[in-house]
mmCIF file of C-alpha atoms in Angstrom:
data_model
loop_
_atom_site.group_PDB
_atom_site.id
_atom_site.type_symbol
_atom_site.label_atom_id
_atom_site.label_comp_id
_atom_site.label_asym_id
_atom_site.label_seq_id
_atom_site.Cartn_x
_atom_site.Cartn_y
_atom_site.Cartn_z
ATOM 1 C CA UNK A 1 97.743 119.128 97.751
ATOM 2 C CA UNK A 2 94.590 117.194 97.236
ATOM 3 C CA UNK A 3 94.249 114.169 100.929
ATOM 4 C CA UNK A 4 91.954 111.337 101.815
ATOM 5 C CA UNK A 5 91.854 112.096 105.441
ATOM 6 C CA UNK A 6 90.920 108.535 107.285
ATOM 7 C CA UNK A 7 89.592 107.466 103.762
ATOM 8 C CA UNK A 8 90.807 104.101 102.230
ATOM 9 C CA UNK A 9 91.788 104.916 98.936
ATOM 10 C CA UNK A 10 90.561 101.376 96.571
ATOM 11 C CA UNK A 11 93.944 100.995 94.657
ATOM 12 C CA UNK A 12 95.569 98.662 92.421
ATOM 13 C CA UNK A 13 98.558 97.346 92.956
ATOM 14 C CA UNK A 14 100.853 99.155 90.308
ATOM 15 C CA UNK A 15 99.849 102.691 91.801
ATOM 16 C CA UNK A 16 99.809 101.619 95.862
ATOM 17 C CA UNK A 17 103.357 100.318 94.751
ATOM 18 C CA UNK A 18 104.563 103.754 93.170
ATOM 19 C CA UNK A 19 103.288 105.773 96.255
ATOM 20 C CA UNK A 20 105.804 107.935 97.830
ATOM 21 C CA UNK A 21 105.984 108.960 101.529
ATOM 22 C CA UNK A 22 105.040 112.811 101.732
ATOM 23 C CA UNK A 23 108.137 115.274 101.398
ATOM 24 C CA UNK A 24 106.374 118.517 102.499
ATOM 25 C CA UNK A 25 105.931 116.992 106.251
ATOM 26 C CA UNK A 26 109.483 115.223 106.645
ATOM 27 C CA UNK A 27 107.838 114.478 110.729
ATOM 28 C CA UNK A 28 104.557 112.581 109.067
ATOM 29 C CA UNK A 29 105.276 109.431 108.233
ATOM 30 C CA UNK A 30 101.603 108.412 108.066
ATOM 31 C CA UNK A 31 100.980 109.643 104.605
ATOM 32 C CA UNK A 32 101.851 109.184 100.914
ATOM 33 C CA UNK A 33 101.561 111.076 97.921
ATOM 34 C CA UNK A 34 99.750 109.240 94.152
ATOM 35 C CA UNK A 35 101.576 111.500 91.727
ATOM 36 C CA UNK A 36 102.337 113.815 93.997
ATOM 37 C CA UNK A 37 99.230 115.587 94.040
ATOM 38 C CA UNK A 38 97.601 113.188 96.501
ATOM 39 C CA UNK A 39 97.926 112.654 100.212
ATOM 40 C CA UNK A 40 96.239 109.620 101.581
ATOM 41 C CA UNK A 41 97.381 107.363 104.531
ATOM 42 C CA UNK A 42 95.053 104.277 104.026
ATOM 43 C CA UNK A 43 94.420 101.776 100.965
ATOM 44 C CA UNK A 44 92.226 99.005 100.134
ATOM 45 C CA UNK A 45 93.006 96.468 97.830
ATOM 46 C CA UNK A 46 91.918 92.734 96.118
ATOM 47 C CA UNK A 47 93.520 90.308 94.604
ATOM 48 C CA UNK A 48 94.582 86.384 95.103
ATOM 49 C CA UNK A 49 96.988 85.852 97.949
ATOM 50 C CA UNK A 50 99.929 84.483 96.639
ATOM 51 C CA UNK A 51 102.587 84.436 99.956
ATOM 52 C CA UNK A 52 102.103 83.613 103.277
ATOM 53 C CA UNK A 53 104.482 83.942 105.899
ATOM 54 C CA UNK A 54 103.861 83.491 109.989
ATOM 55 C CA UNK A 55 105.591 83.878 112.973
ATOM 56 C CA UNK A 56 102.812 82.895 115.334
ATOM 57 C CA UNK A 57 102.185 85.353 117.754
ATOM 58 C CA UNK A 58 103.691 87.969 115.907
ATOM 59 C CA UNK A 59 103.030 88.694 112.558
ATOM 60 C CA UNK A 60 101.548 87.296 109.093
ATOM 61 C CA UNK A 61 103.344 88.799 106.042
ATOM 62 C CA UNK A 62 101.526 88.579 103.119
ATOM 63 C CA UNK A 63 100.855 89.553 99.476
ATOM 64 C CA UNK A 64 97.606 89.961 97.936
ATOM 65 C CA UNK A 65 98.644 89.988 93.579
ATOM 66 C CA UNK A 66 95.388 91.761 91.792
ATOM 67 C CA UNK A 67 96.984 91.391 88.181
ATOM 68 C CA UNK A 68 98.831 94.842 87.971
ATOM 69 C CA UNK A 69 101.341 93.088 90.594
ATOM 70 C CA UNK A 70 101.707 92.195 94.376
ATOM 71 C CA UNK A 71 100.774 94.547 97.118
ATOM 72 C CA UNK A 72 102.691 93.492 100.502
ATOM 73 C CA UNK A 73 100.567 93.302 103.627
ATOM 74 C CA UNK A 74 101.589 92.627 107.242
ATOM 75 C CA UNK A 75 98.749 91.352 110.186
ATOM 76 C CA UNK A 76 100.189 92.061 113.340
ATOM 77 C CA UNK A 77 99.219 89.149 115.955
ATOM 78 C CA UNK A 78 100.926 90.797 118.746
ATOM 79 C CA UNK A 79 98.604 92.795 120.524
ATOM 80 C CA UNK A 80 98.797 90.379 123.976
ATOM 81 C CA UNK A 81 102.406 91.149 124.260
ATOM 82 C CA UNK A 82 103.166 94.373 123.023
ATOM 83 C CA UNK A 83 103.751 97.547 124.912
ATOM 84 C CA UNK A 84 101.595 99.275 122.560
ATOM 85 C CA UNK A 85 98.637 98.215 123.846
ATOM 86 C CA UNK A 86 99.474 98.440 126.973
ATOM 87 C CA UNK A 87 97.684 101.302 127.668
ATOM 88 C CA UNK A 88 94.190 100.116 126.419
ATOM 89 C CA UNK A 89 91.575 98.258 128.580
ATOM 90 C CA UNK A 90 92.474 94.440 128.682
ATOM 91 C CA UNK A 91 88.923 93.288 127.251
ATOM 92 C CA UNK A 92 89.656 95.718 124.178
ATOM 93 C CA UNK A 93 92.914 94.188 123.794
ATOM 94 C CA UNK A 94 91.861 90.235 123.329
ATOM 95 C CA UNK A 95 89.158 91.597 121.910
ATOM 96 C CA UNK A 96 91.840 92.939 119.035
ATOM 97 C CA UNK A 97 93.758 89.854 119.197
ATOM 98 C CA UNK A 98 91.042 87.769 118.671
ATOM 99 C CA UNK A 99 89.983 89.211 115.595
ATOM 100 C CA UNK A 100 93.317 89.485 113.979
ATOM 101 C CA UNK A 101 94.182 85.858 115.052
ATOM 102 C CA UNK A 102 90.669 85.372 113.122
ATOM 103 C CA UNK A 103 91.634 87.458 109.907
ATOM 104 C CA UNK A 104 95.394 85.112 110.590
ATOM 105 C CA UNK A 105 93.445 82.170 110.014
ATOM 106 C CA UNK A 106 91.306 83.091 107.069
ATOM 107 C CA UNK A 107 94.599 84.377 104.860
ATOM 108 C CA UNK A 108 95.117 81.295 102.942
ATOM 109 C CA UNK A 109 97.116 80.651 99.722
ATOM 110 C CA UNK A 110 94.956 80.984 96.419
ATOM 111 C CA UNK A 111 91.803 82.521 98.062
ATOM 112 C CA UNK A 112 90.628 86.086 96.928
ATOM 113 C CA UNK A 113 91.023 88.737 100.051
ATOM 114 C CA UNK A 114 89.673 92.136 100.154
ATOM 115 C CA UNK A 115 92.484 93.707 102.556
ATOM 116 C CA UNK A 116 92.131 97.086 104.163
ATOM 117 C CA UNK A 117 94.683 98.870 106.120
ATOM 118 C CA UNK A 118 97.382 102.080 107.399
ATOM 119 C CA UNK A 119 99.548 102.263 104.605
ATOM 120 C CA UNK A 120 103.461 102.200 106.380
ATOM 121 C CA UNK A 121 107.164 102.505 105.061
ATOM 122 C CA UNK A 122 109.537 99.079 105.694
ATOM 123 C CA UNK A 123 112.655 98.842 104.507
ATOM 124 C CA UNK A 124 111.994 101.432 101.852
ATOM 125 C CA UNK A 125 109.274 99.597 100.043
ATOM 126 C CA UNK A 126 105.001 100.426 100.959
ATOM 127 C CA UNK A 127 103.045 98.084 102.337
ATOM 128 C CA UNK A 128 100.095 97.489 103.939
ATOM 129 C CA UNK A 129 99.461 97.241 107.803
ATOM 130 C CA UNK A 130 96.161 95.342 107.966
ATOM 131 C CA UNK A 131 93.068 96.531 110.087
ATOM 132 C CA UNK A 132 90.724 94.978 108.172
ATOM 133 C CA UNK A 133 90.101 91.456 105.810
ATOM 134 C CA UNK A 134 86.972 90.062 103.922
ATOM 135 C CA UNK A 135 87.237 86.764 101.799
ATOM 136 C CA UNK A 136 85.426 87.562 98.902
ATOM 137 C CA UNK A 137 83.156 84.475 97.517
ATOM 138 C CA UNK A 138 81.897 86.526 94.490
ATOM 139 C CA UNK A 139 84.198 85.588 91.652
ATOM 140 C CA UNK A 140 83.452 88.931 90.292
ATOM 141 C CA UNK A 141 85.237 90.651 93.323
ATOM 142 C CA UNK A 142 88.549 91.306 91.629
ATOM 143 C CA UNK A 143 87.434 92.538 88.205
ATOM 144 C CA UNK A 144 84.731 94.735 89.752
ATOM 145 C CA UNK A 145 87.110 96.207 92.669
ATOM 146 C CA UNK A 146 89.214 97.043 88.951
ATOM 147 C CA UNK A 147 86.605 98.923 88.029
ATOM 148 C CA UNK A 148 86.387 100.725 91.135
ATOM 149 C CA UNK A 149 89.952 101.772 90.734
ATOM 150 C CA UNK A 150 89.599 103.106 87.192
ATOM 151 C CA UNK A 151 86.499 104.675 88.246
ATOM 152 C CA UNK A 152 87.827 106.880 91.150
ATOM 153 C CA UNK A 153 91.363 107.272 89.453
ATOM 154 C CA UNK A 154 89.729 109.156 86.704
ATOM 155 C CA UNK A 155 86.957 111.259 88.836
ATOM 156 C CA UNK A 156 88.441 111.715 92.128
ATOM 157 C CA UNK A 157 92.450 110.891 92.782
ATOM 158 C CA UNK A 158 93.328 112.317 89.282
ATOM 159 C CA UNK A 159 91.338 115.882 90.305
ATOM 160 C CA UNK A 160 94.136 118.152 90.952
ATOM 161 C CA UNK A 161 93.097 121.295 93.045
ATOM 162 C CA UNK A 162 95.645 124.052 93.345
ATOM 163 C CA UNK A 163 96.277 125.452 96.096
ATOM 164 C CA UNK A 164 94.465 128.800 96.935
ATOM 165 C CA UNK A 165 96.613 131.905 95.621
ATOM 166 C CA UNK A 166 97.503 134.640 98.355
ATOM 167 C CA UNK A 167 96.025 137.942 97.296
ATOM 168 C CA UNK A 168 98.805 140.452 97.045
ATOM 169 C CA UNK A 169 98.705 143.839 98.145
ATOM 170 C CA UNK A 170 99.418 146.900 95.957
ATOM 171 C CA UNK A 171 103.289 147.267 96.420
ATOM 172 C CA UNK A 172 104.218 143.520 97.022
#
């Protein structure tokens, strides 16, 4: 199988939404198969945010719609107070939280986001766990992020290498 290691795969929204998480590795829950041919664990998307749900100081759900349908997103806002982070150097950690409470503030209704991220399992539906959002102020953002898609679909996530066949010996 074919993976984007640490790559954000530029999807639209009808084939982020019919990723599957990866059967071969039932312990990995960090990546997700296109077809089942392709393993990648992060996605970018754009489109017109059409939801907007916070809990301040914990999370802003959110969908971002691109035309092909609605890809849910989640910003964590968190870092201050979560265990998680504990571990990391204080200054990183506001540092973190400042620039998601940033991206929290940016995420308004009707504006056009490009939104970067883990891709992550909740409830049984794919989402995106955001690491990364740009406002986009070109109105040709969404149609030319479309042709992105179409673009790598055909030469890159549709390539389907097989896997290397083991040699057998005389006898086998």
């Amino acid at each position: 199988m074919h993976a984007l290691y640490n790559t954000h795969a530029r999807l639209l929204a009808f084939d982020f939404l019919s990723l599957t998480p990866n059967s071969s590795d039932p312990t990995s829950s960090s990546f997700f198969t296109r077809r089942g041919t392709l393993l990648i664990s992060r996605a970018e998307t754009v489109g017109v945010i059409t939801t907007r749900e916070l809990k301040p100081n914990r999370f802003l759900k959110f969908a971002v719609d691109d035309g092909t349908g609605c890809v849910p997103c989640i910003l964590w806002l968190n870092q201050l107070n979560s265990a998680y982070f504990s571990r990391r150097s204080p200054s990183d950690v506001r540092s973190i939280a400042s620039m998601a409470a940033r991206f929290a503030s940016q995420i308004q209704l009707g504006g056009v986001a490009r939104v970067r991220g883990r891709i992550t399992a909740y409830r049984g539906s794919v989402q995106i766990t955001v690491s990364d959002v740009v406002i986009e102020l070109d109105p040709n953002a969404e149609i030319l992020h479309w042709l992105d898609c179409v673009r790598l679909a055909q030469k890159c996530y549709n390539e389907v290498k097989a896997p290397p066949q083991k040699r057998r010996r005389h006898g086998d």
